[in-house]
Amino acid sequence: QVQLVESGGGLVQPGGSLRLSCAASGTIFSIDTMGWYRQPPGKQRELVAIITSGASTNYPDSVKGRFTISRDNAKNTVYLQMNSLKPEDTAVYYCNVGSLGKSYWGQGTQVTVSS
């Protein structure tokens, strides 16, 4: 069983930055893909960024150039650096980890971008 704990969310002004962290713990044999999803209020959950075990990354156009995903395999941790934040980035952000064909989710951390 894998447990994920997210941190780093909060309230930030438009144009500001936040760095989210997600640490995986528990019985971990291997981690394949790690990613971040978000769910704006009243909307469906959507993919924000993914990073593979080989460190390949992918982003949707909505965040490309502003967000950067990275991982520290030794710490079983994935990060999301968010710059130039916009009000439409407001959402609950969820960490996701794929391990041996199974998917695990964090509890979510609130990111609010507002003036």
mmCIF file of C-alpha atoms in Angstrom:
data_model
loop_
_atom_site.group_PDB
_atom_site.id
_atom_site.type_symbol
_atom_site.label_atom_id
_atom_site.label_comp_id
_atom_site.label_asym_id
_atom_site.label_seq_id
_atom_site.Cartn_x
_atom_site.Cartn_y
_atom_site.Cartn_z
ATOM 1 C CA GLN A 1 0.000 0.000 0.000
ATOM 2 C CA VAL A 2 1.195 3.476 -0.922
ATOM 3 C CA GLN A 3 0.230 6.657 0.872
ATOM 4 C CA LEU A 4 0.679 10.094 -0.663
ATOM 5 C CA VAL A 5 0.897 13.346 1.273
ATOM 6 C CA GLU A 6 0.709 16.660 -0.560
ATOM 7 C CA SER A 7 1.835 20.006 0.749
ATOM 8 C CA GLY A 8 2.534 23.527 -0.456
ATOM 9 C CA GLY A 9 -0.886 24.775 -1.420
ATOM 10 C CA GLY A 10 -2.322 28.066 -0.315
ATOM 11 C CA LEU A 11 -3.545 31.485 -1.359
ATOM 12 C CA VAL A 12 -1.469 33.431 -3.845
ATOM 13 C CA GLN A 13 -1.883 36.578 -5.920
ATOM 14 C CA PRO A 14 -2.164 36.353 -9.705
ATOM 15 C CA GLY A 15 1.316 36.192 -11.159
ATOM 16 C CA GLY A 16 2.686 34.568 -8.050
ATOM 17 C CA SER A 17 4.278 31.181 -7.547
ATOM 18 C CA LEU A 18 3.763 28.071 -5.466
ATOM 19 C CA ARG A 19 5.671 24.836 -5.155
ATOM 20 C CA LEU A 20 3.724 21.686 -4.383
ATOM 21 C CA SER A 21 5.304 18.559 -2.970
ATOM 22 C CA CYS A 22 4.016 15.022 -2.777
ATOM 23 C CA ALA A 23 5.823 12.372 -0.778
ATOM 24 C CA ALA A 24 5.019 8.709 -1.207
ATOM 25 C CA SER A 25 5.406 6.310 1.679
ATOM 26 C CA GLY A 26 4.429 2.802 2.652
ATOM 27 C CA THR A 27 5.246 -0.413 0.886
ATOM 28 C CA ILE A 28 6.841 0.777 -2.330
ATOM 29 C CA PHE A 29 8.554 -1.633 -4.652
ATOM 30 C CA SER A 30 8.759 0.721 -7.586
ATOM 31 C CA ILE A 31 7.201 3.898 -8.919
ATOM 32 C CA ASP A 32 6.544 4.383 -12.581
ATOM 33 C CA THR A 33 4.685 7.521 -13.555
ATOM 34 C CA MET A 34 4.061 10.385 -11.161
ATOM 35 C CA GLY A 35 1.725 13.221 -11.881
ATOM 36 C CA TRP A 36 -0.409 16.087 -10.753
ATOM 37 C CA TYR A 37 -4.095 16.566 -11.405
ATOM 38 C CA ARG A 38 -6.401 19.367 -10.425
ATOM 39 C CA GLN A 39 -10.106 19.824 -9.933
ATOM 40 C CA PRO A 40 -11.472 23.365 -10.132
ATOM 41 C CA PRO A 41 -14.687 24.019 -8.205
ATOM 42 C CA GLY A 42 -17.618 22.561 -10.088
ATOM 43 C CA LYS A 43 -15.385 21.059 -12.763
ATOM 44 C CA GLN A 44 -13.948 17.670 -13.624
ATOM 45 C CA ARG A 45 -10.521 16.562 -12.556
ATOM 46 C CA GLU A 46 -7.888 17.178 -15.211
ATOM 47 C CA LEU A 47 -4.276 16.255 -15.772
ATOM 48 C CA VAL A 48 -1.776 19.014 -15.045
ATOM 49 C CA ALA A 49 1.583 17.321 -15.509
ATOM 50 C CA ILE A 50 3.147 13.893 -15.675
ATOM 51 C CA ILE A 51 6.676 12.624 -15.322
ATOM 52 C CA THR A 52 7.831 9.124 -16.157
ATOM 53 C CA SER A 53 10.450 7.000 -14.468
ATOM 54 C CA GLY A 54 12.790 8.096 -17.240
ATOM 55 C CA ALA A 55 12.106 11.757 -16.385
ATOM 56 C CA SER A 56 10.126 12.494 -19.523
ATOM 57 C CA THR A 57 7.480 15.141 -18.891
ATOM 58 C CA ASN A 58 4.261 16.239 -20.489
ATOM 59 C CA TYR A 59 1.943 19.186 -19.913
ATOM 60 C CA PRO A 60 -1.334 20.389 -21.331
ATOM 61 C CA ASP A 61 -1.282 23.707 -23.158
ATOM 62 C CA SER A 62 -3.045 25.395 -20.265
ATOM 63 C CA VAL A 63 0.034 25.135 -18.037
ATOM 64 C CA LYS A 64 2.885 24.601 -20.480
ATOM 65 C CA GLY A 65 5.659 27.109 -19.918
ATOM 66 C CA ARG A 66 4.372 28.032 -16.463
ATOM 67 C CA PHE A 67 4.424 24.757 -14.523
ATOM 68 C CA THR A 68 7.319 22.367 -14.084
ATOM 69 C CA ILE A 69 7.094 18.854 -12.702
ATOM 70 C CA SER A 70 10.105 17.096 -11.231
ATOM 71 C CA ARG A 71 10.825 14.069 -9.094
ATOM 72 C CA ASP A 72 13.345 12.834 -6.592
ATOM 73 C CA ASN A 73 13.362 9.074 -6.851
ATOM 74 C CA ALA A 74 15.523 8.627 -3.766
ATOM 75 C CA LYS A 75 12.892 10.447 -1.718
ATOM 76 C CA ASN A 76 9.863 9.071 -3.585
ATOM 77 C CA THR A 77 8.739 12.640 -4.003
ATOM 78 C CA VAL A 78 7.251 14.579 -6.888
ATOM 79 C CA TYR A 79 7.125 18.356 -7.123
ATOM 80 C CA LEU A 80 5.125 20.864 -9.086
ATOM 81 C CA GLN A 81 6.587 24.330 -9.482
ATOM 82 C CA MET A 82 3.836 26.726 -10.501
ATOM 83 C CA ASN A 83 4.765 30.158 -11.807
ATOM 84 C CA SER A 84 2.750 33.001 -13.295
ATOM 85 C CA LEU A 85 -0.356 31.714 -11.600
ATOM 86 C CA LYS A 86 -3.742 32.746 -12.915
ATOM 87 C CA PRO A 87 -7.162 32.769 -11.247
ATOM 88 C CA GLU A 88 -8.183 29.877 -13.496
ATOM 89 C CA ASP A 89 -5.478 27.778 -11.836
ATOM 90 C CA THR A 90 -7.580 27.768 -8.679
ATOM 91 C CA ALA A 91 -8.344 24.154 -7.833
ATOM 92 C CA VAL A 92 -7.666 21.296 -5.506
ATOM 93 C CA TYR A 93 -4.442 19.738 -6.700
ATOM 94 C CA TYR A 94 -3.958 15.998 -6.367
ATOM 95 C CA CYS A 95 -0.810 13.959 -6.562
ATOM 96 C CA ASN A 96 -0.976 10.667 -8.411
ATOM 97 C CA VAL A 97 1.513 7.818 -8.419
ATOM 98 C CA GLY A 98 1.565 4.712 -10.543
ATOM 99 C CA SER A 99 3.197 1.692 -9.006
ATOM 100 C CA LEU A 100 3.138 -1.825 -10.446
ATOM 101 C CA GLY A 101 0.044 -1.087 -12.462
ATOM 102 C CA LYS A 102 -1.875 0.472 -9.586
ATOM 103 C CA SER A 103 -2.830 4.097 -9.161
ATOM 104 C CA TYR A 104 -2.657 6.002 -5.881
ATOM 105 C CA TRP A 105 -4.022 9.423 -5.004
ATOM 106 C CA GLY A 106 -3.153 12.005 -2.417
ATOM 107 C CA GLN A 107 -5.701 13.820 -0.298
ATOM 108 C CA GLY A 108 -5.428 17.012 -2.305
ATOM 109 C CA THR A 109 -4.143 20.474 -1.500
ATOM 110 C CA GLN A 110 -6.044 23.678 -2.196
ATOM 111 C CA VAL A 111 -4.518 26.289 -4.474
ATOM 112 C CA THR A 112 -6.356 29.590 -4.658
ATOM 113 C CA VAL A 113 -5.211 32.350 -7.000
ATOM 114 C CA SER A 114 -6.998 35.582 -6.240
ATOM 115 C CA SER A 115 -6.376 39.270 -5.774
#
